[in-house]
Short mmCIF file of C-alpha atoms in Angstrom, two decimals:
data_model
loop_
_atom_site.label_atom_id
_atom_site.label_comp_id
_atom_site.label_asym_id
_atom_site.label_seq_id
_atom_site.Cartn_x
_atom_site.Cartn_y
_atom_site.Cartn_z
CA UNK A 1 -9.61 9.89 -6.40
CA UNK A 2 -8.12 8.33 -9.20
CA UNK A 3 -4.04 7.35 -8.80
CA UNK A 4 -1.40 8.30 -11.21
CA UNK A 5 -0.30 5.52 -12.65
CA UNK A 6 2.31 4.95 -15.35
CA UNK A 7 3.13 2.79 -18.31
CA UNK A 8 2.36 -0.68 -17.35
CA UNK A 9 3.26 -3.01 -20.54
CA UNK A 10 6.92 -4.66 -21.11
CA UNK A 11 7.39 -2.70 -24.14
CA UNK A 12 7.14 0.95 -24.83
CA UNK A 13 7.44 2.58 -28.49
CA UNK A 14 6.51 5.88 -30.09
CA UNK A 15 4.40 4.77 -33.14
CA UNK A 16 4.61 6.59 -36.58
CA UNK A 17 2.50 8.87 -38.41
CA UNK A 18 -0.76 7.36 -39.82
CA UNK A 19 -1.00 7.44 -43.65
CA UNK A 20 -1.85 10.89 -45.04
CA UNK A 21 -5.38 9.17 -46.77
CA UNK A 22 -6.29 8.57 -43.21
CA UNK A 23 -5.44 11.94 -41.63
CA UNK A 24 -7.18 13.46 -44.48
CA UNK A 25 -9.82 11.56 -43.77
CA UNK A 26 -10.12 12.26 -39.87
CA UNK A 27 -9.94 15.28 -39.99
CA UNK A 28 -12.70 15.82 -42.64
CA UNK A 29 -14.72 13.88 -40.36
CA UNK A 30 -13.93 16.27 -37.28
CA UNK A 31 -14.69 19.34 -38.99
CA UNK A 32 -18.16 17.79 -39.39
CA UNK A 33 -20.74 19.30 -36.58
CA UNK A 34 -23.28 17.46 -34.96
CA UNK A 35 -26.02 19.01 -36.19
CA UNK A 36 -27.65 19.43 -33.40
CA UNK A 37 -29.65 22.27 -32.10
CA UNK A 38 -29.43 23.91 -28.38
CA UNK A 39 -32.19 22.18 -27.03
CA UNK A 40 -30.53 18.98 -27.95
CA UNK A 41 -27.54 19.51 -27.17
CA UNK A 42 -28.79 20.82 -22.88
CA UNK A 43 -31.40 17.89 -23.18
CA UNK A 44 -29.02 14.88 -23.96
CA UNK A 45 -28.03 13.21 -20.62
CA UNK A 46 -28.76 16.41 -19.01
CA UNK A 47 -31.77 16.07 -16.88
CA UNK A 48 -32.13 20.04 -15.96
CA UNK A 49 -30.32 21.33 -19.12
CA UNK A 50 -27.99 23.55 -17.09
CA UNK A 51 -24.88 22.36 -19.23
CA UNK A 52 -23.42 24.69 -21.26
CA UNK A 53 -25.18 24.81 -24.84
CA UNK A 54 -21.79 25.60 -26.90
CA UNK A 55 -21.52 22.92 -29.61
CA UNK A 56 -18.34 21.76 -30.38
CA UNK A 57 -16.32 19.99 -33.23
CA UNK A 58 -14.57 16.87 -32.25
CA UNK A 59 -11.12 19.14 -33.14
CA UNK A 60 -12.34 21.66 -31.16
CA UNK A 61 -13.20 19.42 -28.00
CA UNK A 62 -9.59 17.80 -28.64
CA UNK A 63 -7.56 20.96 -28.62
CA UNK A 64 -9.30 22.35 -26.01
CA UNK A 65 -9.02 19.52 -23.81
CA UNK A 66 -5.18 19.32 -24.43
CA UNK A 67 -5.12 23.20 -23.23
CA UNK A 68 -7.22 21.94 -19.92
CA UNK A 69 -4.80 19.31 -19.00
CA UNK A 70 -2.00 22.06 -19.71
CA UNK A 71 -3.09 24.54 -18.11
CA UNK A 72 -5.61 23.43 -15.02
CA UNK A 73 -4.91 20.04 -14.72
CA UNK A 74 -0.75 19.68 -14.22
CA UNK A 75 -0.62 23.47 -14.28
CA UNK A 76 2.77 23.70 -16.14
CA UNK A 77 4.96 26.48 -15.45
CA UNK A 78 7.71 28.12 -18.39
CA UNK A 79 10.78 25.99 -18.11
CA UNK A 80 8.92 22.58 -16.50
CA UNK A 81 9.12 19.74 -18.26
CA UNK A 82 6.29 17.68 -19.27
CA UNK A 83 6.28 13.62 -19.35
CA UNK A 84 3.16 11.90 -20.74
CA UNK A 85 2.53 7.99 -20.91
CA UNK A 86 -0.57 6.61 -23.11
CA UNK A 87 -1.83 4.05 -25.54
CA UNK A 88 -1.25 4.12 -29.28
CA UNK A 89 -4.47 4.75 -29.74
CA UNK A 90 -4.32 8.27 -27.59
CA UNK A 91 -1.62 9.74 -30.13
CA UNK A 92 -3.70 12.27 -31.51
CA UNK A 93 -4.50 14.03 -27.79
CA UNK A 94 -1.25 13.10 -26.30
CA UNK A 95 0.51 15.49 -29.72
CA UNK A 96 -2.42 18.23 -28.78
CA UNK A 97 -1.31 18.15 -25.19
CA UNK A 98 2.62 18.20 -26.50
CA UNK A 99 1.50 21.12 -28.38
CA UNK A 100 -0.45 23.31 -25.95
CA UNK A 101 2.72 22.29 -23.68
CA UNK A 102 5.17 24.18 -26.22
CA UNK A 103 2.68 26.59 -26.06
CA UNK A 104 2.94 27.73 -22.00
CA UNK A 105 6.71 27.54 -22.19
CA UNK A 106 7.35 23.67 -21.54
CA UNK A 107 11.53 22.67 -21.67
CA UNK A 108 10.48 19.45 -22.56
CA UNK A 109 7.76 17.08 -23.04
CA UNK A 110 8.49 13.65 -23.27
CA UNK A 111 6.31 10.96 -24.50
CA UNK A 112 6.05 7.48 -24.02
CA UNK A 113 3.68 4.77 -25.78
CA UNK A 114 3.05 1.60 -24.11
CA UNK A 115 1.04 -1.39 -25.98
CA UNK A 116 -1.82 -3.11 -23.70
CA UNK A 117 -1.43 -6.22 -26.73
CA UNK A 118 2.38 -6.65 -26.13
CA UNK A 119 1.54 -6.56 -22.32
CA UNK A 120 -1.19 -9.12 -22.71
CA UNK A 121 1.48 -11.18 -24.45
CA UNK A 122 3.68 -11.04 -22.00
CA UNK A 123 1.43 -12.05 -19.54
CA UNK A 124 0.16 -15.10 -21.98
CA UNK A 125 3.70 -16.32 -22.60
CA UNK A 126 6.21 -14.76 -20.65
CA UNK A 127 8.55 -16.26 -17.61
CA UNK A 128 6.25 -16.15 -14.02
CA UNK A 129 9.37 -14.45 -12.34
CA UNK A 130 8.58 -11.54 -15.00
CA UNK A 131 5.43 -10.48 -14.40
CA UNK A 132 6.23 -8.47 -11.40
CA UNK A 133 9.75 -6.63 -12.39
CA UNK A 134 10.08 -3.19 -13.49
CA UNK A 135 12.57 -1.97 -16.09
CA UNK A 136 15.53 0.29 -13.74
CA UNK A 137 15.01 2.70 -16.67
CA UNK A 138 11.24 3.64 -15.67
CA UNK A 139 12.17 3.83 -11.98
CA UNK A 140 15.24 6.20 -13.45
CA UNK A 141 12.95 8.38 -15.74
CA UNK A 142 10.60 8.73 -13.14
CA UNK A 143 12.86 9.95 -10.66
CA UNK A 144 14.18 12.60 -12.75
CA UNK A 145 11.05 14.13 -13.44
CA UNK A 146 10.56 14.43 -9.47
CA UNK A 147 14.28 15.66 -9.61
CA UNK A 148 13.41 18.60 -12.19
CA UNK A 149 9.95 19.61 -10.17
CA UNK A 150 8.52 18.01 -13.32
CA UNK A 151 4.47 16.96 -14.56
CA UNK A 152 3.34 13.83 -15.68
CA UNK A 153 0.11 13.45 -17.33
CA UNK A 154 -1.57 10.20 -18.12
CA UNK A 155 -3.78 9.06 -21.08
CA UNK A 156 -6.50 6.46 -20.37
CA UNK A 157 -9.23 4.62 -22.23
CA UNK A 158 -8.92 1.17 -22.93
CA UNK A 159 -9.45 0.52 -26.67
CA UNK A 160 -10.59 -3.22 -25.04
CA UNK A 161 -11.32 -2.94 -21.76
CA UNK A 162 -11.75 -6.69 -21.89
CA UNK A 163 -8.47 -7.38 -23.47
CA UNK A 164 -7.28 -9.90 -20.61
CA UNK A 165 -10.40 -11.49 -19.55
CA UNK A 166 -9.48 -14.60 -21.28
CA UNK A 167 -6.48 -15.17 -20.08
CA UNK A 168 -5.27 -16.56 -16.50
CA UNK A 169 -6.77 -14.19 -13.85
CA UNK A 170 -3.40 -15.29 -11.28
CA UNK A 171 -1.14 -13.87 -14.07
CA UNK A 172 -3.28 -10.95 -14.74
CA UNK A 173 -3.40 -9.75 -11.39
CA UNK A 174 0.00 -10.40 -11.04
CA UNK A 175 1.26 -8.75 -13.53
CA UNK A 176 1.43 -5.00 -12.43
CA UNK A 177 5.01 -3.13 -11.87
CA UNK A 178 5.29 -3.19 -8.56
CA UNK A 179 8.11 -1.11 -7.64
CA UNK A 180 7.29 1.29 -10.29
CA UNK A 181 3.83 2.11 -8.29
CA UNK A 182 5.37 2.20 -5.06
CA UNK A 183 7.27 4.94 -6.69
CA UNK A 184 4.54 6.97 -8.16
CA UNK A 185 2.38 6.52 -5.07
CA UNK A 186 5.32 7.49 -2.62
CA UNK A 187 6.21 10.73 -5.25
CA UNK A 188 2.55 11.66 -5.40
CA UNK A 189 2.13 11.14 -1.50
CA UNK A 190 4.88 13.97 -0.95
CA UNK A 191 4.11 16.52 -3.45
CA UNK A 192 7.25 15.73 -5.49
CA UNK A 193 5.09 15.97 -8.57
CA UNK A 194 2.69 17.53 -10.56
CA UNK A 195 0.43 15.22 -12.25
CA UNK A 196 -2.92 14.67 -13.70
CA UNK A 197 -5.72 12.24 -15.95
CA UNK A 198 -7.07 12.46 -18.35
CA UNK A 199 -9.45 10.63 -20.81
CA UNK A 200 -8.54 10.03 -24.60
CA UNK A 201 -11.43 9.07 -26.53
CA UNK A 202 -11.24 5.92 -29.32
CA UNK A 203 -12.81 4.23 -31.31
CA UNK A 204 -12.52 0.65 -29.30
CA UNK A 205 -13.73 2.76 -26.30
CA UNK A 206 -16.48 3.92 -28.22
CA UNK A 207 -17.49 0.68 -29.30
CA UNK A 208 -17.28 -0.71 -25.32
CA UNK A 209 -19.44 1.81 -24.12
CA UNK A 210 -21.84 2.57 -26.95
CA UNK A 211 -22.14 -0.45 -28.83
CA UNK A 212 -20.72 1.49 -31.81
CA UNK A 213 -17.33 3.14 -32.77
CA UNK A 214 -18.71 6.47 -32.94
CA UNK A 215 -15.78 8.68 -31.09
CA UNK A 216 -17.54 11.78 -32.31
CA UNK A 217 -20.33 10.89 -29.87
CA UNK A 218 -17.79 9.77 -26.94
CA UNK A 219 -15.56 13.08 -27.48
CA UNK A 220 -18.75 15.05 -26.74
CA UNK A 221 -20.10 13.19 -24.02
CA UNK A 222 -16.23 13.54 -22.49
CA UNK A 223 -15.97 17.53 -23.51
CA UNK A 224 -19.54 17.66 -21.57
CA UNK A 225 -17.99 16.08 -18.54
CA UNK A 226 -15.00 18.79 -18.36
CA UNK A 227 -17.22 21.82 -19.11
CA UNK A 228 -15.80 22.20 -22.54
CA UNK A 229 -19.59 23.03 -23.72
CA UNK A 230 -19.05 26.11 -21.07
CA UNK A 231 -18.62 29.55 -22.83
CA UNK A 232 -15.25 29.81 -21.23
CA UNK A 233 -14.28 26.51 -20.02
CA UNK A 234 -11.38 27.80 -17.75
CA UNK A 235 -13.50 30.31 -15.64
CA UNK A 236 -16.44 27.19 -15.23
CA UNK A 237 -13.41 25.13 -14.19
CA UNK A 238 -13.14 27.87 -11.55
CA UNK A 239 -16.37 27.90 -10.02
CA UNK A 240 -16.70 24.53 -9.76
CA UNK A 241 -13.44 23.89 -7.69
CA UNK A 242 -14.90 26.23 -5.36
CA UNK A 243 -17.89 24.55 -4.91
CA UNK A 244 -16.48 21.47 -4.31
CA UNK A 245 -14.09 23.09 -1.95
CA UNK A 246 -17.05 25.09 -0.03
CA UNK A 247 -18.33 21.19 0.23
CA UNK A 248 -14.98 19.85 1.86
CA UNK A 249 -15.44 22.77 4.38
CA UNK A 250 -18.70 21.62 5.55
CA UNK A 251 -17.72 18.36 6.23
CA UNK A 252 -14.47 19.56 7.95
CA UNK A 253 -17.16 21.59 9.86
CA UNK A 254 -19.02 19.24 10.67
CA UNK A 255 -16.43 16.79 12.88
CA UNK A 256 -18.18 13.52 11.78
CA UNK A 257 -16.47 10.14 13.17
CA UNK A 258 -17.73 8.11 11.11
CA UNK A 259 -19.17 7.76 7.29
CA UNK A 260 -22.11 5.53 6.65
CA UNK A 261 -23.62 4.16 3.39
CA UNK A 262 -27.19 2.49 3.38
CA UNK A 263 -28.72 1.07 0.40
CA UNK A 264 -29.69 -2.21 -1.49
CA UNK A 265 -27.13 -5.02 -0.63
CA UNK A 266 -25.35 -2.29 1.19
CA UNK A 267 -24.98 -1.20 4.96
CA UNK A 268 -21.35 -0.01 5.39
CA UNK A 269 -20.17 2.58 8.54
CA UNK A 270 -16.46 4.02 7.34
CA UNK A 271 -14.55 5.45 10.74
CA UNK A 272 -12.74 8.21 10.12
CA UNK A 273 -9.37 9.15 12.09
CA UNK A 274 -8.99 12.17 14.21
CA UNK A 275 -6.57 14.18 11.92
CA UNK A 276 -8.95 12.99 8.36
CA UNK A 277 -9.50 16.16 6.71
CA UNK A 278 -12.20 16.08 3.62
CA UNK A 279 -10.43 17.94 0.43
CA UNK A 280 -11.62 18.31 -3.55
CA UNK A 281 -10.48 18.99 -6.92
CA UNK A 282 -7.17 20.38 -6.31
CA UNK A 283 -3.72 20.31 -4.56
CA UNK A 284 -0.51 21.22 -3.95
CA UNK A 285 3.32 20.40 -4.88
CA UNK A 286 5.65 20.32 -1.99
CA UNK A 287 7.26 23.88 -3.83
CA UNK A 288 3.53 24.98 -4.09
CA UNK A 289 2.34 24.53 -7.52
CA UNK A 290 -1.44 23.58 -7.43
CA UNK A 291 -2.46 21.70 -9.83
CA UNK A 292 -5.79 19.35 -10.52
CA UNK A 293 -5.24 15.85 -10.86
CA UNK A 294 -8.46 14.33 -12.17
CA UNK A 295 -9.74 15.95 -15.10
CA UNK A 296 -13.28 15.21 -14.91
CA UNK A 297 -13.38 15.54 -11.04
CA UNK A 298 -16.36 15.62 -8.84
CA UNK A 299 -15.66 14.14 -5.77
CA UNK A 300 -14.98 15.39 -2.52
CA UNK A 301 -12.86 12.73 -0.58
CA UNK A 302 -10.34 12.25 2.78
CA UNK A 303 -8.57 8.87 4.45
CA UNK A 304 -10.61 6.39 6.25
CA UNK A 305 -9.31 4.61 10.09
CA UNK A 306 -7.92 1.79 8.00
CA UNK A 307 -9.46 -0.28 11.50
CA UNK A 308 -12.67 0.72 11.32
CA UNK A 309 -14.68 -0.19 8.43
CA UNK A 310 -17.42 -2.37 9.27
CA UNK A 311 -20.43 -4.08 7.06
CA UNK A 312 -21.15 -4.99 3.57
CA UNK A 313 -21.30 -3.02 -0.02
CA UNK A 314 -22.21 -3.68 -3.21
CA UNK A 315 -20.42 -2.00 -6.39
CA UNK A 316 -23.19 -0.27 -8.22
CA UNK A 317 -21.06 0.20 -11.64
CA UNK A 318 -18.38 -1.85 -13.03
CA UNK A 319 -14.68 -1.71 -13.05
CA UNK A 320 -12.34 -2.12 -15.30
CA UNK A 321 -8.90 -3.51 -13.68
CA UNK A 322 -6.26 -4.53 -15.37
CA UNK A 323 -8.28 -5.70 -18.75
CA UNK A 324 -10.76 -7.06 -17.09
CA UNK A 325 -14.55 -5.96 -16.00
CA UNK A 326 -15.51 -6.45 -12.49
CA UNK A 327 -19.27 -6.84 -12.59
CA UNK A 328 -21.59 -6.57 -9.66
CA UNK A 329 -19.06 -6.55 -7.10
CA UNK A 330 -19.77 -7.48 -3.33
CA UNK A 331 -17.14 -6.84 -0.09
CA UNK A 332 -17.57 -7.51 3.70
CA UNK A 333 -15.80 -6.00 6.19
CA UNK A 334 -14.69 -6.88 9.43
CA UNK A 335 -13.14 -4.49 11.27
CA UNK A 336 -11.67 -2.78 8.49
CA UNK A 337 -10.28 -5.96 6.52
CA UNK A 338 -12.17 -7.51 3.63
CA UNK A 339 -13.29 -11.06 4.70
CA UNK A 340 -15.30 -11.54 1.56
CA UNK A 341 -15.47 -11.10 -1.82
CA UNK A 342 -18.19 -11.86 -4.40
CA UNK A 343 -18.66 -10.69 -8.48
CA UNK A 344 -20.34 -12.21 -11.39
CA UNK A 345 -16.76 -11.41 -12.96
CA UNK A 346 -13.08 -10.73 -12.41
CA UNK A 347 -13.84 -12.11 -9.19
CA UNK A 348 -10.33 -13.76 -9.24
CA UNK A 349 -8.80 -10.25 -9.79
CA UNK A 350 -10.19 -8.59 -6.70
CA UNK A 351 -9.13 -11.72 -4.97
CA UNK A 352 -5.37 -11.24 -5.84
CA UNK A 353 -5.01 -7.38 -5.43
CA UNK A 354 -6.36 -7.97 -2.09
CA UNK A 355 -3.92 -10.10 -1.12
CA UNK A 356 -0.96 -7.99 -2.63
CA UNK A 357 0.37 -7.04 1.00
CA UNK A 358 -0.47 -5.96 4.54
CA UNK A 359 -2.66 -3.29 3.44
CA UNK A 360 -4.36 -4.14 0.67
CA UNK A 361 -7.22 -6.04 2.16
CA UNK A 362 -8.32 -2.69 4.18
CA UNK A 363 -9.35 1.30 3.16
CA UNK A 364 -7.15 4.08 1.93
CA UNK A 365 -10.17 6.41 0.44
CA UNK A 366 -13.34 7.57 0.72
CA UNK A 367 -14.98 9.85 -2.00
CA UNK A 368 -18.67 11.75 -2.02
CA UNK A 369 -20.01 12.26 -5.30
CA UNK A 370 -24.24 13.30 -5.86
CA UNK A 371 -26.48 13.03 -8.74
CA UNK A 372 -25.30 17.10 -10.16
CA UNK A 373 -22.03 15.40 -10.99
CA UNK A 374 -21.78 16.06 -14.45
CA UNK A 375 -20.10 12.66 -15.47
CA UNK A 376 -22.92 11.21 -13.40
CA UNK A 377 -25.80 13.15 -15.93
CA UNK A 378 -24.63 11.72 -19.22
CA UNK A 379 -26.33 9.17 -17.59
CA UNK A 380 -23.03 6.87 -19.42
CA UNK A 381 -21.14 3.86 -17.97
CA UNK A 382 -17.79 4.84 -19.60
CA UNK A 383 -16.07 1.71 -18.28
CA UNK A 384 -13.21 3.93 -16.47
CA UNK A 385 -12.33 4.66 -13.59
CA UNK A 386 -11.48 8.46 -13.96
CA UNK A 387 -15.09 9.12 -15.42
CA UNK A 388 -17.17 6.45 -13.49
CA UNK A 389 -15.34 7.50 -9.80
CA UNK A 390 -16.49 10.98 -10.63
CA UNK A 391 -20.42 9.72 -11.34
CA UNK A 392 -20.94 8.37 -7.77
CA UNK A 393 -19.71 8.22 -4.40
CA UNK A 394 -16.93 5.58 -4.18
CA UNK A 395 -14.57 4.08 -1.93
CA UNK A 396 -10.26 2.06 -2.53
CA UNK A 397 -9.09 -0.24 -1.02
CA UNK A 398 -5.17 0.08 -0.53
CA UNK A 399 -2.84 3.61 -0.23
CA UNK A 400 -4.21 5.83 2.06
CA UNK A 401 -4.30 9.59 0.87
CA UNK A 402 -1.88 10.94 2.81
CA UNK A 403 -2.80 14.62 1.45
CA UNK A 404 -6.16 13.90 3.32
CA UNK A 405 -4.20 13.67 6.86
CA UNK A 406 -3.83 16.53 8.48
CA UNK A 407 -0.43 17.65 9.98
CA UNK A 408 1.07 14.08 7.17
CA UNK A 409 4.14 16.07 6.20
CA UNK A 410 5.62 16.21 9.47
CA UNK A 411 4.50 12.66 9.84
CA UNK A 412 6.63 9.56 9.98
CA UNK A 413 5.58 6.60 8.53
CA UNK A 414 5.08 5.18 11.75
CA UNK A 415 3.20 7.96 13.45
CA UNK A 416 0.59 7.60 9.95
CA UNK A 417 0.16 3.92 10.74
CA UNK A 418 -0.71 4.11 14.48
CA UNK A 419 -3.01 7.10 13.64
CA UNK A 420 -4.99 4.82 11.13
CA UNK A 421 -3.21 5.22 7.83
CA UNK A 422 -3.62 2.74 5.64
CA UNK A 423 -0.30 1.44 3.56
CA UNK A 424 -0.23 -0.44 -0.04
CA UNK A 425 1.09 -0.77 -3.05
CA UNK A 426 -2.15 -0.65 -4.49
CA UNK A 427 -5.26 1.52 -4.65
CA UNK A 428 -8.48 0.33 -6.04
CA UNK A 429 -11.11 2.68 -6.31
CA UNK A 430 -14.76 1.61 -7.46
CA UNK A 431 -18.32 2.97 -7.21
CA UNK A 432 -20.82 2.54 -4.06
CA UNK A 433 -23.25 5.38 -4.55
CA UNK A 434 -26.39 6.43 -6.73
CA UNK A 435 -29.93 6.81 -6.35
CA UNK A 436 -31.46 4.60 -3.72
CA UNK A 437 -28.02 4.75 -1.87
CA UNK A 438 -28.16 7.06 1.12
CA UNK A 439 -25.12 8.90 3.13
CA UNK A 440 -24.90 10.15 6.60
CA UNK A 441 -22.62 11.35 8.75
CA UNK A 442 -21.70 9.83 12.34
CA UNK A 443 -21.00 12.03 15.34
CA UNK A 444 -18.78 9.72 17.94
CA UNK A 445 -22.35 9.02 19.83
CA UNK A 446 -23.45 7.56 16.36
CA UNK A 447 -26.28 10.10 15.46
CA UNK A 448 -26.74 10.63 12.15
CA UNK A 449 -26.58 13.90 9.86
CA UNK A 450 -28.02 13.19 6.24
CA UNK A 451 -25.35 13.92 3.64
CA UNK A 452 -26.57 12.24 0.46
CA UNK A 453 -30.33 11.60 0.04
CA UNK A 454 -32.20 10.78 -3.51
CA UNK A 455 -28.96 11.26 -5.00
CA UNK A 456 -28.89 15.05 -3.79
CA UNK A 457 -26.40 16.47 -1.60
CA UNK A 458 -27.71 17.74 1.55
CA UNK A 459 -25.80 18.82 4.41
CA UNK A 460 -25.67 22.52 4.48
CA UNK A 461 -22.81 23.92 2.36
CA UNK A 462 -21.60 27.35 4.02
#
């Protein structure tokens, strides 16, 4: 499940208006279809051609996408206020979002624009002691949205998802707001906010994943992915929340101890603790506003025995972390620590988040996603977390889900450690599943019940 996560540069600024030539010219281009027919448009990325056959405008997708993240993903209530953090290049969304805000009755939305190049200068030239800090005035504006019952909502697609991989990999890893993150993940833990992701197609992320700026093509393959194709997206968003659910039933049915994954380069058993409880899609505010945070979401996931993780897994996508791709990425486990660590790149990246504290080195998640996932049947890398988590089954190393722990609210910190909770300041998802990658589940004898197989869930759904 993919973390909130908040600005993370040294300098934040709200950018102007682009030149009235170029919005002209934008928006000509948006009202521009496709062109393509129904059969295309089910055929492309769609194996079966069950996705919705509703073609789209790119200012279509974008508005309606805005109203998604409104209205499913942080849920906002009249009177709530609404903070969203992003990239300069997700203006156009983030004043769609603002607007469809407005729209439900927000008090407030509140936007702030941090810039990955001013970070990356920072971490080129600034002072070492630096790299770590976080300005008092996030950590204020953060708790004052928790204070009001607030939502955030973040933006994310890296125009260069390789913007730091030149520079030193000790700095890079380094340089992460570290008290601002224990803050989100602490707020987030107890329900004291409503939050969600969301992806904000560009034309540097088009480029990274296509070859080619062509948004138009990325804002369809990301409407796809949220069901935006569906006649009414809302009602599709429905049933599929209650499929996943009906999925996180039959695993709570089913009592398994353990989780384990068997596949090329990878032969990894997951122990579960007594109290893990397997949840999807959506969840709940500590005053009881649901709300969904990942927006596309596919996974069905619960908290690991930070002890008992034993074995060795290979990544089966990349991941992007903190501007830099980690390619073909290899772990071994030893009773639930990482002893090893192995990638063709941003190697040295892994290396330092794992060594970022106590808990860091060992499991807070594990996810279940099959091959109807319909990130997964674009059949796209879309070098980001949010979209590539929700194509396979994946696993993070760091914060435990503490919304995956039974009976965690009346839980003290202690209590959650001893019961096999796993505590960081960081949480690392990335992507162990696919086709040729099987998943059972464990009974506390060790017999097996097929989850996964061929990329196809199995395990009777009730």
């Amino acid at each position: 499940m993919g973390r909130l996560v908040g600005p993370d540069g040294r300098a934040e600024r709200l950018l102007p208006l682009s030149a009235d030539t170029e919005v002209a010219d934008r928006d000509q281009a948006r009202r521009r279809r496709r062109g393509r027919d129904d059969e295309q448009c089910n055929s492309d990325g769609e194996p079966d051609g069950d996705y919705g056959s509703r073609i789209m405008t790119t200012d279509e997708l974008l508005k309606g996408y805005a109203r998604l993240a409104v209205e499913i993903g942080v849920n906002l209530q009249p009177g709530q206020d609404l903070h969203i953090n992003c990239y300069p290049e997700h203006l156009e969304l983030a004043r769609a979002v603002a607007d469809a805000a407005y729209r439900v009755g927000a008090r407030r939305v509140d936007l702030n624009v941090t810039d990955p190049h001013v970070r990356r200068s920072m971490i080129e030239h600034g002072p070492e002691d630096e790299l770590e800090s976080t300005p008092p005035w996030l950590l204020t504006r953060l708790d004052d949205v928790a204070e009001r019952q607030g939502a955030v909502l973040l933006l994310v697609g890296d125009a260069e998802p390789d913007l730091m991989s030149s520079l030193d990999q000790q700095r890079v890893a380094k340089a992460r707001m570290k008290d601002l993150r224990t803050r989100q993940l602490e707020l987030v833990a107890t329900g004291r906010l409503s939050w969600a992701i969301i992806g904000s197609p560009n034309a540097g992320w088009a480029e990274a994943v296509f070859g080619e700026p062509d948004v138009d093509k990325l804002w369809e393959a990301v409407g796809s992915t949220v069901r935006l194709d569906e006649a009414d997206p809302v009602a599709a968003w429905r049933t599929h929340i209650d499929t996943l659910k009906a999925r996180a039933a039959s695993l709570n049915g089913s009592n398994f101890d353990a989780v384990r994954f068997t596949g090329p380069a990878t032969d990894l058993t997951i122990g579960l603790t007594p109290r893990s409880r397997w949840i999807a899609a959506e969840t709940q505010t500590a005053w009881g506003q649901t709300h969904v945070p990942n927006l596309p979401t596919e996974e069905v996931f619960t908290t690991p025995d930070r002890r008992r993780t034993d074995g060795t897994v290979r990544s089966t996508m990349p991941l992007v972390l903190q501007g830099t791709v980690v390619r073909d990425l290899e772990l071994r486990f030893e009773k639930g620590e990482i002893v090893d660590v192995k990638a063709s790149s941003g190697e040295e990246v892994i290396r330092q988040q794992i060594e970022t504290d106590d808990g860091s080195r060992r499991l807070g998640e594990l996810a279940l996603v099959d091959g109807a996932s319909r990130v997964g049947r674009t059949g796209i890398t879309f070098l980001n977390t949010l979209f590539d988590e929700n194509a396979t089954s994946h696993i993070a190393f760091g914060q435990s889900l503490q919304e995956a722990v039974e009976g965690a609210d009346t839980m003290s910190a202690d209590e959650l450690s001893e019961l096999g909770a796993n505590d960081s300041s960081v949480h690392v998802d990335f992507m162990i599943g696919g086709p040729g990658v099987d998943v059972d589940g464990l009974d506390a004898d060790g017999n097996a019940t097929p989850i996964i197989r061929e990329n196809a869930w199995v395990l009777a759904v009730g």
